[in-house]
Amino acid sequence: DTGVSQNPRHKITKRGQNVTFRCDPISEHNRLYWYRQTLGQGPEFLTYFQNEAQLEKSRLLSDRFSAERPKGSFSTLEIQRTEQGDSAMYLCASSLFGLGGELFFGEGSRLTVL
Amino acid sequence: TQLLEQSPQFLSIQEGENLTVYCNSSSVFSSLQWYRQEPGEGPVLLVTVVTGGEVKKLKRLTFQFGDARKDSSLHITAAQPGDTGLYLCAGANTDKLIFGTGTRLQVFP
């Protein structure tokens, strides 16, 4: 296992289309996080899972966003009816421990909405 | 809403100079982490500080957690071009990390 894997790495889409990102965490990690990052800014928390349970969602996560982790392993983040303001880097991270534990990040999925 | 403000936002220096990055909040955090992020990659953990007043050193990097656990600083001695990147502080809040606004450091040879 070489770390957290995200795909696709880049996605260009037209406004109004749906997109889905996938994250494969480090296999023994039970916690999985999604963050959104715009250029030069710090990552903003979106949601996180412990195993298959989604435990918290940010107010940033509108109804157009949905995340799943069906078997407690990989996760998907879907954005419906994309808007130009959704353009950002979507980062996935996993951790073995809870509060205060190290987050291991993937390389991110960059979304551009035209 | 908990905010972690970092200053400065941008820093451009010559190799060999020293610098300090600050991370401030009005909230208390149980622990604070510093990450570095390079272009096209995810953030990578540098250090975790837990105790108020704690100081940790990592080669030329010195990290300090404020006594009240609301602020932190990162000091780099004799910066090198390889230190270039986006430095992020992150406070632990319940079961998630809240990231700071980021400091972009550019070190020129």
Coordinates of C-alpha atoms in Angstrom, one line a residue:
Chain A
D1 CA 0.0 0.0 0.0
T2 CA 1.6 3.2 -1.1
G3 CA -0.7 5.8 0.4
V4 CA -4.0 7.6 -0.3
S5 CA -5.0 7.4 -3.9
Q6 CA -7.4 9.8 -5.6
N7 CA -8.9 9.8 -9.1
P8 CA -9.3 11.4 -11.5
R9 CA -6.4 13.8 -10.8
H10 CA -8.0 16.4 -13.1
K11 CA -11.5 16.9 -14.2
I12 CA -12.8 19.6 -16.6
T13 CA -16.6 19.8 -16.9
K14 CA -19.3 22.2 -18.1
R15 CA -21.5 23.9 -15.7
G16 CA -24.5 21.8 -14.8
Q17 CA -22.8 18.5 -15.2
N18 CA -22.3 15.9 -12.5
V19 CA -18.9 14.8 -11.4
T20 CA -17.7 12.0 -9.1
F21 CA -14.3 11.7 -7.4
R22 CA -13.0 8.5 -5.8
C23 CA -10.6 8.1 -2.9
D24 CA -8.9 5.0 -1.8
P25 CA -7.4 5.4 1.7
I26 CA -4.6 3.6 3.4
S27 CA -6.1 0.2 3.9
E28 CA -5.9 0.0 7.7
H29 CA -7.2 3.5 8.3
N30 CA -10.8 3.7 9.6
R31 CA -11.2 7.5 9.2
L32 CA -11.6 9.2 5.9
Y33 CA -11.9 13.0 5.4
W34 CA -12.8 15.2 2.4
Y35 CA -11.5 18.7 2.2
R36 CA -11.7 21.4 -0.5
Q37 CA -8.9 23.7 -1.3
T38 CA -8.7 26.8 -3.5
L39 CA -5.5 28.2 -4.8
G40 CA -3.1 29.3 -2.1
Q41 CA -5.6 28.8 0.7
G42 CA -5.8 26.2 3.5
P43 CA -8.0 23.2 3.0
E44 CA -11.7 23.6 4.1
F45 CA -13.3 20.6 5.9
L46 CA -16.2 19.1 4.0
T47 CA -17.0 15.8 5.7
Y48 CA -15.6 12.7 7.4
F49 CA -16.3 9.0 7.9
Q50 CA -15.4 6.5 10.5
N51 CA -15.6 3.2 8.7
E52 CA -18.8 3.5 6.7
A53 CA -20.6 6.0 8.9
Q54 CA -20.6 9.7 7.9
L55 CA -20.2 11.4 11.2
E56 CA -20.0 15.1 10.3
K57 CA -20.8 17.3 7.3
S58 CA -19.8 21.0 7.0
R59 CA -22.2 23.7 6.2
L60 CA -20.1 24.1 3.1
L61 CA -21.5 20.9 1.8
S62 CA -24.6 21.9 0.0
D63 CA -27.4 19.6 -1.1
R64 CA -25.6 19.2 -4.4
F65 CA -22.7 17.4 -2.7
S66 CA -22.9 13.9 -1.5
A67 CA -20.3 11.5 -0.1
E68 CA -20.4 7.8 0.5
R69 CA -18.1 5.2 1.9
P70 CA -20.3 2.1 1.4
K71 CA -18.0 -0.6 2.7
G72 CA -15.8 1.4 4.9
S73 CA -13.0 1.3 2.4
F74 CA -13.0 3.6 -0.6
S75 CA -15.1 6.8 -0.7
T76 CA -16.8 8.8 -3.4
L77 CA -17.7 12.5 -3.5
E78 CA -20.3 13.5 -6.0
I79 CA -21.2 17.0 -7.0
Q80 CA -24.4 17.4 -8.9
R81 CA -25.3 20.3 -11.2
T82 CA -21.8 21.8 -10.9
E83 CA -21.3 25.5 -10.7
Q84 CA -18.2 27.6 -11.5
G85 CA -17.7 28.2 -7.8
D86 CA -17.2 24.5 -7.3
S87 CA -13.8 24.8 -9.1
A88 CA -11.2 23.7 -6.5
M89 CA -8.9 21.0 -5.5
Y90 CA -10.7 18.2 -3.6
L91 CA -8.4 16.5 -1.1
C92 CA -9.0 13.2 0.6
A93 CA -7.2 12.1 3.7
S94 CA -7.2 9.1 6.0
S95 CA -6.0 8.5 9.5
L96 CA -5.7 5.6 11.9
F97 CA -6.4 7.5 15.0
G98 CA -8.9 10.1 15.9
L99 CA -8.4 13.6 17.3
G100 CA -4.9 14.8 17.0
G101 CA -3.8 11.9 14.7
E102 CA -1.8 12.5 11.5
L103 CA -3.8 12.9 8.4
F104 CA -2.3 11.3 5.3
F105 CA -3.5 13.1 2.2
G106 CA -3.9 12.1 -1.4
E107 CA -2.6 14.2 -4.2
G108 CA -6.1 15.6 -4.8
S109 CA -8.6 15.9 -7.6
R110 CA -8.6 19.2 -9.4
L111 CA -12.0 20.3 -10.7
T112 CA -12.5 23.0 -13.3
V113 CA -16.0 24.0 -14.1
L114 CA -16.3 26.0 -17.3
Chain B
T1 CA -16.8 29.4 13.4
Q2 CA -13.3 28.6 14.4
L3 CA -10.7 30.4 12.4
L4 CA -6.9 30.0 12.3
E5 CA -5.3 33.0 10.8
Q6 CA -1.8 32.7 9.6
S7 CA 0.7 35.5 9.0
P8 CA 2.3 36.5 6.8
Q9 CA 0.3 35.3 3.9
F10 CA 3.3 35.4 1.6
L11 CA 7.0 35.4 2.3
S12 CA 9.8 35.7 -0.2
I13 CA 13.3 35.5 1.1
Q14 CA 16.9 34.7 0.2
E15 CA 18.6 31.5 1.1
G16 CA 20.2 31.7 4.5
E17 CA 17.7 34.1 6.1
N18 CA 15.6 33.3 9.1
L19 CA 11.8 33.6 9.2
T20 CA 8.8 33.1 11.5
V21 CA 5.3 32.1 10.6
Y22 CA 2.4 32.8 13.0
C23 CA -0.8 30.9 13.5
N24 CA -3.5 32.6 15.7
S25 CA -7.0 31.8 16.8
S26 CA -9.5 32.9 19.4
S27 CA -10.3 29.2 20.1
V28 CA -8.5 26.7 22.2
F29 CA -7.3 23.5 20.5
S30 CA -6.4 20.3 22.1
S31 CA -3.5 19.9 19.8
L32 CA -2.0 21.7 16.8
Q33 CA -0.3 20.4 13.7
W34 CA 1.9 22.0 11.1
Y35 CA 1.9 20.7 7.5
R36 CA 3.8 21.6 4.4
Q37 CA 2.3 21.3 0.9
E38 CA 4.1 21.4 -2.4
P39 CA 2.4 22.2 -5.7
G40 CA 0.4 19.3 -7.0
E41 CA 0.6 17.3 -3.8
G42 CA -1.4 16.9 -0.6
P43 CA -0.2 18.4 2.7
V44 CA 2.4 16.4 4.6
L45 CA 2.7 16.5 8.4
L46 CA 5.7 18.2 9.9
V47 CA 4.9 18.2 13.6
T48 CA 2.2 17.9 16.3
V49 CA 2.2 19.9 19.5
V50 CA 0.0 19.1 22.3
T51 CA 1.0 20.8 25.5
G52 CA 0.7 24.6 26.1
G53 CA 4.1 26.2 25.9
E54 CA 5.6 23.1 24.2
V55 CA 8.6 23.6 21.9
K56 CA 9.6 21.1 19.3
K57 CA 12.6 21.2 17.0
L58 CA 12.9 19.4 13.7
K59 CA 16.4 20.2 12.3
R60 CA 16.2 23.9 11.3
L61 CA 12.5 24.2 12.1
T62 CA 11.3 25.2 15.6
F63 CA 7.6 24.9 16.5
Q64 CA 6.0 26.5 19.5
F65 CA 2.5 26.0 21.0
G66 CA 1.2 29.0 22.9
D67 CA 0.6 28.7 26.7
A68 CA -3.1 29.1 26.2
R69 CA -3.1 26.6 23.2
K70 CA -4.7 29.3 21.0
D71 CA -1.6 30.1 18.9
S72 CA 1.5 28.7 17.4
S73 CA 4.6 29.7 15.6
L74 CA 7.1 28.1 13.2
H75 CA 10.6 29.4 13.0
I76 CA 13.0 28.4 10.2
T77 CA 16.7 29.1 10.6
A78 CA 18.9 29.5 7.6
A79 CA 16.1 28.9 5.0
Q80 CA 17.0 26.8 1.9
P81 CA 15.3 26.6 -1.5
G82 CA 14.0 23.2 -0.5
D83 CA 11.9 24.9 2.2
T84 CA 9.7 26.5 -0.4
G85 CA 6.1 25.6 -0.1
L86 CA 2.7 26.3 1.5
Y87 CA 2.9 26.0 5.3
L88 CA -0.4 25.2 7.0
C89 CA -1.2 25.1 10.7
A90 CA -4.2 22.9 11.7
G91 CA -6.0 22.8 15.0
A92 CA -7.8 19.6 16.3
N93 CA -11.5 20.2 16.8
T94 CA -13.6 17.3 17.9
D95 CA -12.6 14.7 15.3
K96 CA -11.5 16.9 12.5
L97 CA -8.7 19.3 11.7
I98 CA -9.4 22.9 11.0
F99 CA -6.7 24.3 8.7
G100 CA -5.2 27.8 8.8
T101 CA -5.2 30.3 6.0
G102 CA -1.8 29.2 4.9
T103 CA 1.6 30.9 4.4
R104 CA 3.3 30.6 1.0
L105 CA 7.1 30.6 1.4
Q106 CA 9.5 31.2 -1.5
V107 CA 13.2 30.8 -0.8
F108 CA 15.5 32.1 -3.6
P109 CA 19.0 30.7 -4.0

